[in-house]
Amino acid sequence: MRIIKRTALDSAMLACCIKPAPSHQPVHYKGLVVIKPWGYEFELFDNGKCSIWLMCMRVGTSTSLHCHQRKDAAFMPLTDGVTFKTLAGSEMLSEYLSVEKGAFHAQENNSDHDVYFLEYEWPSEKGDLVRA
């Protein structure tokens, strides 16, 4: 398992980003498929302390470059083709990867097929998102 740590560049970027007001998230996501511009996500588990999401990214799409101020996240590829991006560069997501709170990251699908991966978040706080 590799760990992406928050860097001075991440801290500088976070200081420049507008911190959004608390979002109005649903009380729970149980049984909901959340449609995103890049595909969809589905909550597999949430005990209030952590959550696990199944992510599907469509061909040629990517998430926004973002970070989480209060939660850590980890990613496990289920198929090949996920490119993981940080402020330091990009790499193929080929193994379990953990990202510290405050480290900017994005996922991208440049393959010729939909890609799937799991996202594990702790604490479970869906609204904790700051876009670059």
Coordinates of N, CA, C and O in Angstrom, one line a residue:
M1 N 0.8 -1.2 0.0 CA 0.0 0.0 0.0 C 0.9 1.2 0.0 O 1.8 1.3 0.8
R2 N 0.6 2.2 -0.9 CA 1.3 3.4 -0.9 C 0.4 4.5 -0.3 O -0.8 4.4 -0.3
I3 N 1.1 5.5 0.3 CA 0.4 6.6 1.0 C 0.8 7.9 0.3 O 2.0 8.2 0.1
I4 N -0.2 8.7 -0.2 CA 0.0 10.0 -0.7 C -0.1 11.0 0.4 O -1.2 11.1 1.0
K5 N 1.0 11.6 0.8 CA 1.0 12.6 1.9 C 0.7 14.0 1.4 O 1.0 14.3 0.3
R6 N 0.1 14.8 2.3 CA -0.1 16.2 2.1 C 1.3 16.9 2.0 O 2.1 16.7 2.9
T7 N 1.5 17.7 1.0 CA 2.7 18.4 0.8 C 2.6 19.9 1.0 O 1.4 20.4 1.1
A8 N 3.7 20.6 1.0 CA 3.6 22.1 1.1 C 2.8 22.7 -0.1 O 2.1 23.6 0.1
L9 N 2.9 22.0 -1.3 CA 2.2 22.5 -2.5 C 0.7 22.3 -2.2 O -0.1 23.2 -2.6
D10 N 0.3 21.2 -1.6 CA -1.1 20.9 -1.3 C -1.6 22.0 -0.3 O -2.7 22.6 -0.5
S11 N -0.8 22.3 0.7 CA -1.2 23.3 1.7 C -1.4 24.7 1.1 O -2.3 25.4 1.4
A12 N -0.5 25.0 0.2 CA -0.6 26.3 -0.5 C -1.8 26.4 -1.4 O -2.5 27.4 -1.4
M13 N -2.1 25.3 -2.1 CA -3.3 25.3 -3.0 C -4.6 25.4 -2.1 O -5.5 26.1 -2.5
L14 N -4.6 24.7 -1.0 CA -5.8 24.7 -0.1 C -6.0 26.1 0.4 O -7.1 26.5 0.5
A15 N -4.9 26.8 0.7 CA -5.0 28.2 1.3 C -5.6 29.1 0.2 O -6.3 30.1 0.6
C16 N -5.4 28.8 -1.0 CA -5.9 29.7 -2.1 C -7.4 29.3 -2.6 O -8.0 30.1 -3.2
C17 N -7.8 28.1 -2.2 CA -9.1 27.7 -2.6 C -10.2 28.3 -1.7 O -10.0 28.4 -0.5
I18 N -11.3 28.6 -2.4 CA -12.5 29.0 -1.6 C -13.1 27.8 -0.9 O -13.4 26.8 -1.5
K19 N -13.2 27.9 0.4 CA -13.8 26.8 1.1 C -15.3 26.9 1.1 O -15.9 27.9 1.5
P20 N -16.0 25.9 0.5 CA -17.4 26.0 0.4 C -18.1 26.0 1.7 O -17.6 25.4 2.7
A21 N -19.3 26.5 1.7 CA -20.2 26.4 2.8 C -20.6 25.0 3.0 O -20.6 24.2 2.0
P22 N -21.0 24.6 4.2 CA -21.4 23.2 4.3 C -22.5 22.8 3.3 O -23.5 23.6 3.1
S23 N -22.3 21.7 2.6 CA -23.3 21.3 1.6 C -24.5 20.6 2.3 O -24.4 20.1 3.4
H24 N -25.6 20.6 1.6 CA -26.8 19.9 2.1 C -26.8 18.5 1.5 O -27.4 18.3 0.5
Q25 N -26.2 17.6 2.2 CA -26.2 16.2 1.8 C -27.3 15.5 2.4 O -27.8 15.8 3.4
P26 N -27.8 14.4 1.7 CA -28.8 13.6 2.2 C -28.4 13.0 3.6 O -27.2 12.9 3.8
V27 N -29.3 12.6 4.4 CA -29.0 12.0 5.7 C -28.3 10.7 5.5 O -27.4 10.3 6.2
H28 N -28.7 9.9 4.4 CA -28.0 8.7 4.1 C -28.0 8.5 2.6 O -28.9 9.1 1.9
Y29 N -27.2 7.6 2.1 CA -27.2 7.2 0.6 C -27.6 5.8 0.4 O -27.4 5.3 -0.7
K30 N -28.0 5.1 1.4 CA -28.4 3.7 1.4 C -29.3 3.4 0.2 O -30.4 4.0 0.1
G31 N -28.9 2.6 -0.7 CA -29.7 2.2 -1.9 C -29.8 3.2 -3.0 O -30.5 2.9 -4.0
L32 N -29.0 4.3 -2.9 CA -29.1 5.3 -4.0 C -27.9 5.2 -4.9 O -26.7 5.0 -4.4
V33 N -28.1 5.3 -6.2 CA -27.0 5.4 -7.1 C -26.8 6.9 -7.4 O -27.8 7.6 -7.8
V34 N -25.7 7.4 -7.1 CA -25.4 8.9 -7.2 C -24.8 9.1 -8.6 O -23.7 8.7 -8.8
I35 N -25.5 9.8 -9.4 CA -25.1 10.1 -10.8 C -24.1 11.3 -10.8 O -24.4 12.3 -10.2
K36 N -22.9 11.1 -11.4 CA -21.9 12.1 -11.5 C -21.6 12.4 -13.0 O -21.9 11.6 -13.8
P37 N -21.0 13.6 -13.3 CA -20.6 13.9 -14.7 C -19.7 12.8 -15.2 O -19.7 12.6 -16.4
W38 N -18.9 12.2 -14.4 CA -17.9 11.2 -14.8 C -18.4 9.7 -14.8 O -17.7 8.8 -15.2
G39 N -19.6 9.5 -14.3 CA -20.2 8.1 -14.1 C -21.1 8.1 -13.0 O -22.1 8.8 -12.9
Y40 N -20.9 7.1 -12.0 CA -21.7 7.0 -10.9 C -21.0 6.4 -9.7 O -19.9 5.8 -9.8
E41 N -21.6 6.6 -8.5 CA -21.0 6.0 -7.3 C -22.2 5.4 -6.5 O -23.3 5.9 -6.6
F42 N -21.9 4.4 -5.7 CA -22.9 3.7 -4.9 C -22.3 3.3 -3.6 O -21.2 2.7 -3.5
E43 N -22.9 3.7 -2.5 CA -22.5 3.4 -1.2 C -22.7 2.0 -0.8 O -23.8 1.5 -0.8
L44 N -21.6 1.3 -0.6 CA -21.7 -0.1 -0.2 C -21.8 -0.3 1.3 O -22.4 -1.3 1.8
F45 N -21.2 0.6 2.1 CA -21.2 0.5 3.6 C -21.0 1.9 4.2 O -20.3 2.7 3.7
D46 N -21.7 2.1 5.3 CA -21.5 3.3 6.1 C -21.9 3.0 7.5 O -23.1 2.7 7.7
N47 N -21.0 3.1 8.4 CA -21.3 2.9 9.9 C -21.2 4.3 10.6 O -21.2 4.3 11.9
G48 N -21.1 5.4 9.9 CA -21.0 6.7 10.6 C -19.6 7.1 10.9 O -19.3 8.2 11.1
K49 N -18.7 6.1 10.9 CA -17.3 6.3 11.2 C -16.5 6.2 9.9 O -15.5 6.9 9.7
C50 N -16.9 5.3 9.0 CA -16.2 5.2 7.7 C -17.3 4.7 6.7 O -18.4 4.3 7.0
S51 N -16.9 4.9 5.4 CA -17.8 4.4 4.3 C -17.0 3.9 3.2 O -15.8 4.2 3.0
I52 N -17.6 3.0 2.4 CA -17.0 2.4 1.3 C -18.0 2.6 0.1 O -19.2 2.3 0.2
W53 N -17.4 3.1 -1.0 CA -18.1 3.4 -2.2 C -17.6 2.6 -3.4 O -16.4 2.5 -3.6
L54 N -18.5 2.2 -4.3 CA -18.2 1.6 -5.6 C -18.2 2.7 -6.6 O -19.3 3.4 -6.7
M55 N -17.2 3.0 -7.3 CA -17.1 4.0 -8.3 C -17.0 3.4 -9.7 O -16.3 2.5 -9.9
C56 N -17.8 4.0 -10.6 CA -17.7 3.6 -12.0 C -17.4 4.9 -12.8 O -18.2 5.9 -12.8
M57 N -16.3 4.9 -13.5 CA -15.9 6.1 -14.4 C -16.1 5.7 -15.8 O -15.6 4.7 -16.3
R58 N -16.8 6.5 -16.6 CA -17.0 6.3 -18.0 C -15.7 6.6 -18.8 O -14.9 7.4 -18.3
V59 N -15.6 6.1 -20.0 CA -14.5 6.4 -20.8 C -14.3 7.9 -21.1 O -15.3 8.6 -21.3
G60 N -13.1 8.4 -21.0 CA -12.7 9.7 -21.3 C -13.2 10.8 -20.2 O -13.2 12.0 -20.5
T61 N -13.5 10.3 -19.0 CA -13.9 11.3 -18.0 C -12.9 11.3 -16.8 O -12.0 10.5 -16.7
S62 N -13.1 12.3 -16.0 CA -12.3 12.5 -14.8 C -13.1 13.2 -13.7 O -14.0 13.9 -14.0
T63 N -12.6 13.0 -12.5 CA -13.2 13.7 -11.4 C -12.5 15.1 -11.3 O -11.5 15.3 -12.0
S64 N -13.0 16.0 -10.6 CA -12.3 17.3 -10.4 C -11.1 17.1 -9.5 O -11.0 16.1 -8.7
L65 N -10.1 18.0 -9.6 CA -9.0 17.9 -8.7 C -9.5 18.5 -7.4 O -10.0 19.6 -7.3
H66 N -9.4 17.7 -6.3 CA -10.0 18.1 -5.0 C -9.2 17.5 -3.9 O -8.4 16.7 -4.1
C67 N -9.6 18.0 -2.7 CA -9.0 17.4 -1.5 C -10.1 17.4 -0.4 O -11.2 18.0 -0.6
H68 N -9.8 16.7 0.7 CA -10.7 16.6 1.8 C -10.0 17.2 3.0 O -8.9 16.8 3.3
Q69 N -10.6 18.1 3.7 CA -10.0 18.8 4.8 C -10.0 17.9 6.1 O -9.1 18.0 6.9
R70 N -11.0 17.1 6.2 CA -11.2 16.4 7.5 C -11.2 14.9 7.4 O -11.3 14.2 8.4
K71 N -11.1 14.4 6.2 CA -11.1 12.9 6.1 C -10.0 12.4 5.2 O -9.5 13.1 4.3
D72 N -9.6 11.2 5.5 CA -8.6 10.4 4.7 C -9.4 9.6 3.7 O -10.6 9.3 3.9
A73 N -8.8 9.2 2.6 CA -9.4 8.3 1.6 C -8.4 7.3 1.1 O -7.2 7.5 1.1
A74 N -8.9 6.2 0.7 CA -8.1 5.1 0.1 C -8.8 4.6 -1.1 O -10.1 4.6 -1.1
F75 N -8.1 4.1 -2.1 CA -8.6 3.7 -3.4 C -8.1 2.3 -3.7 O -6.9 2.1 -3.6
M76 N -8.9 1.4 -4.2 CA -8.5 0.1 -4.6 C -9.1 -0.2 -6.0 O -10.3 -0.1 -6.2
P77 N -8.2 -0.4 -7.0 CA -8.7 -0.6 -8.4 C -9.4 -2.0 -8.5 O -8.9 -3.0 -7.9
L78 N -10.5 -2.0 -9.2 CA -11.2 -3.3 -9.5 C -10.9 -3.7 -10.9 O -11.1 -4.9 -11.3
T79 N -10.6 -2.7 -11.8 CA -10.3 -3.0 -13.2 C -9.1 -2.1 -13.5 O -8.8 -1.2 -12.7
D80 N -8.4 -2.4 -14.6 CA -7.3 -1.5 -15.0 C -7.8 -0.3 -15.7 O -9.0 -0.3 -16.1
G81 N -7.0 0.7 -15.8 CA -7.3 1.9 -16.6 C -7.6 3.2 -15.8 O -7.9 4.2 -16.4
V82 N -7.5 3.1 -14.5 CA -7.7 4.3 -13.7 C -6.3 5.1 -13.5 O -5.4 4.5 -13.0
T83 N -6.3 6.3 -13.9 CA -5.1 7.2 -13.7 C -5.4 8.0 -12.5 O -6.4 8.6 -12.4
F84 N -4.4 8.0 -11.6 CA -4.6 8.7 -10.3 C -3.7 9.9 -10.4 O -2.5 9.8 -10.7
K85 N -4.2 11.1 -10.2 CA -3.5 12.4 -10.3 C -3.3 13.1 -9.0 O -4.3 13.1 -8.2
T86 N -2.2 13.7 -8.8 CA -1.9 14.6 -7.6 C -1.3 15.8 -8.2 O -1.0 15.9 -9.4
L87 N -1.0 16.8 -7.3 CA -0.2 18.0 -7.7 C 1.2 17.6 -8.1 O 1.8 18.4 -8.9
A88 N 1.7 16.5 -7.7 CA 3.1 16.1 -8.1 C 3.2 15.3 -9.4 O 4.2 15.1 -9.9
G89 N 2.0 14.8 -9.9 CA 2.1 14.1 -11.2 C 0.9 13.1 -11.2 O -0.1 13.2 -10.5
S90 N 1.1 12.1 -12.1 CA 0.0 11.1 -12.3 C 0.7 9.7 -12.4 O 1.8 9.5 -12.8
E91 N -0.2 8.7 -12.1 CA 0.3 7.3 -12.2 C -0.9 6.4 -12.4 O -2.1 6.8 -12.0
M92 N -0.7 5.2 -12.9 CA -1.8 4.3 -13.0 C -2.2 3.7 -11.6 O -1.3 3.5 -10.8
L93 N -3.4 3.6 -11.3 CA -3.9 3.1 -10.0 C -3.8 1.6 -10.1 O -4.7 1.0 -10.7
S94 N -2.8 1.0 -9.6 CA -2.6 -0.5 -9.8 C -2.5 -1.2 -8.5 O -2.4 -2.4 -8.5
E95 N -2.6 -0.5 -7.4 CA -2.6 -1.1 -6.1 C -3.4 -0.2 -5.1 O -3.7 0.9 -5.5
Y96 N -3.6 -0.7 -4.0 CA -4.3 0.0 -2.9 C -3.5 1.3 -2.6 O -2.3 1.2 -2.4
L97 N -4.2 2.4 -2.6 CA -3.5 3.7 -2.5 C -4.3 4.5 -1.4 O -5.5 4.7 -1.5
S98 N -3.6 5.1 -0.4 CA -4.2 5.9 0.6 C -3.8 7.3 0.4 O -2.6 7.6 0.1
V99 N -4.7 8.2 0.7 CA -4.5 9.7 0.5 C -4.8 10.4 1.8 O -5.9 10.3 2.3
E100 N -3.8 11.1 2.3 CA -4.0 11.9 3.6 C -5.0 13.1 3.3 O -5.0 13.6 2.2
K101 N -5.7 13.5 4.4 CA -6.5 14.6 4.3 C -5.6 15.8 3.9 O -4.5 15.9 4.3
G102 N -6.2 16.7 3.0 CA -5.5 17.8 2.5 C -4.6 17.6 1.3 O -4.1 18.6 0.8
A103 N -4.5 16.4 0.8 CA -3.7 16.1 -0.4 C -4.7 16.1 -1.6 O -5.6 15.4 -1.7
F104 N -4.4 17.0 -2.6 CA -5.2 17.1 -3.7 C -5.1 15.9 -4.6 O -3.9 15.4 -4.8
H105 N -6.2 15.4 -5.2 CA -6.1 14.3 -6.1 C -7.3 14.3 -7.0 O -8.3 15.0 -6.8
A106 N -7.2 13.5 -8.1 CA -8.3 13.3 -9.0 C -8.1 11.9 -9.7 O -6.9 11.4 -9.7
Q107 N -9.1 11.4 -10.2 CA -9.0 10.1 -11.0 C -9.5 10.4 -12.4 O -10.3 11.2 -12.6
E108 N -8.9 9.6 -13.3 CA -9.2 9.9 -14.8 C -9.3 8.5 -15.5 O -8.5 7.6 -15.1
N109 N -10.1 8.4 -16.4 CA -10.3 7.2 -17.2 C -9.9 7.5 -18.7 O -10.7 8.1 -19.4
N110 N -8.7 7.1 -19.1 CA -8.2 7.3 -20.5 C -8.2 6.0 -21.2 O -7.7 5.9 -22.3
S111 N -8.9 5.0 -20.6 CA -8.9 3.6 -21.3 C -10.0 3.6 -22.3 O -10.8 4.6 -22.5
D112 N -10.2 2.4 -22.9 CA -11.3 2.2 -23.9 C -12.5 1.5 -23.2 O -13.4 1.0 -24.0
H113 N -12.6 1.5 -21.9 CA -13.7 0.8 -21.2 C -14.0 1.5 -19.9 O -13.2 2.3 -19.4
D114 N -15.2 1.3 -19.4 CA -15.5 1.8 -18.1 C -14.6 1.2 -17.0 O -14.2 0.1 -17.2
V115 N -14.2 2.0 -16.0 CA -13.3 1.5 -15.0 C -14.0 1.5 -13.6 O -14.9 2.4 -13.4
Y116 N -13.7 0.6 -12.8 CA -14.3 0.5 -11.5 C -13.2 0.5 -10.4 O -12.1 -0.1 -10.6
F117 N -13.5 1.1 -9.3 CA -12.6 1.1 -8.1 C -13.5 1.3 -6.9 O -14.6 1.8 -6.9
L118 N -12.9 1.0 -5.7 CA -13.5 1.2 -4.4 C -12.8 2.4 -3.8 O -11.6 2.6 -3.9
E119 N -13.7 3.2 -3.1 CA -13.1 4.3 -2.3 C -13.6 4.1 -0.9 O -14.8 3.9 -0.6
Y120 N -12.6 4.1 0.0 CA -12.8 4.0 1.5 C -12.5 5.3 2.1 O -11.5 5.9 1.9
E121 N -13.5 5.9 2.8 CA -13.3 7.2 3.4 C -13.5 7.1 5.0 O -14.4 6.5 5.4
W122 N -12.7 7.9 5.7 CA -12.9 7.9 7.1 C -12.4 9.3 7.6 O -11.4 9.8 7.2
P123 N -13.2 10.0 8.4 CA -14.5 9.6 8.8 C -15.5 9.7 7.7 O -15.2 10.3 6.6
S124 N -16.7 9.2 7.9 CA -17.7 9.2 6.8 C -18.4 10.6 6.8 O -19.2 10.9 7.6
E125 N -17.9 11.4 5.9 CA -18.4 12.8 5.8 C -18.4 13.2 4.3 O -17.5 13.8 3.8
K126 N -19.5 12.9 3.6 CA -19.6 13.1 2.2 C -19.4 14.5 1.8 O -18.9 14.8 0.7
G127 N -19.8 15.5 2.6 CA -19.7 16.9 2.2 C -18.3 17.5 2.3 O -18.1 18.7 2.0
D128 N -17.4 16.8 2.8 CA -16.0 17.3 3.0 C -15.2 17.3 1.7 O -14.6 16.3 1.3
L129 N -15.4 18.3 0.9 CA -14.8 18.4 -0.5 C -14.4 19.8 -0.8 O -15.2 20.7 -0.7
V130 N -13.1 20.0 -1.2 CA -12.7 21.3 -1.6 C -12.1 21.2 -3.0 O -11.1 20.4 -3.2
R131 N -12.7 21.8 -4.0 CA -12.2 21.7 -5.4 C -11.1 22.7 -5.6 O -11.2 23.9 -5.1
A132 N -10.1 22.4 -6.4 CA -9.0 23.3 -6.8 C -9.5 24.3 -7.8 O -10.4 24.1 -8.6

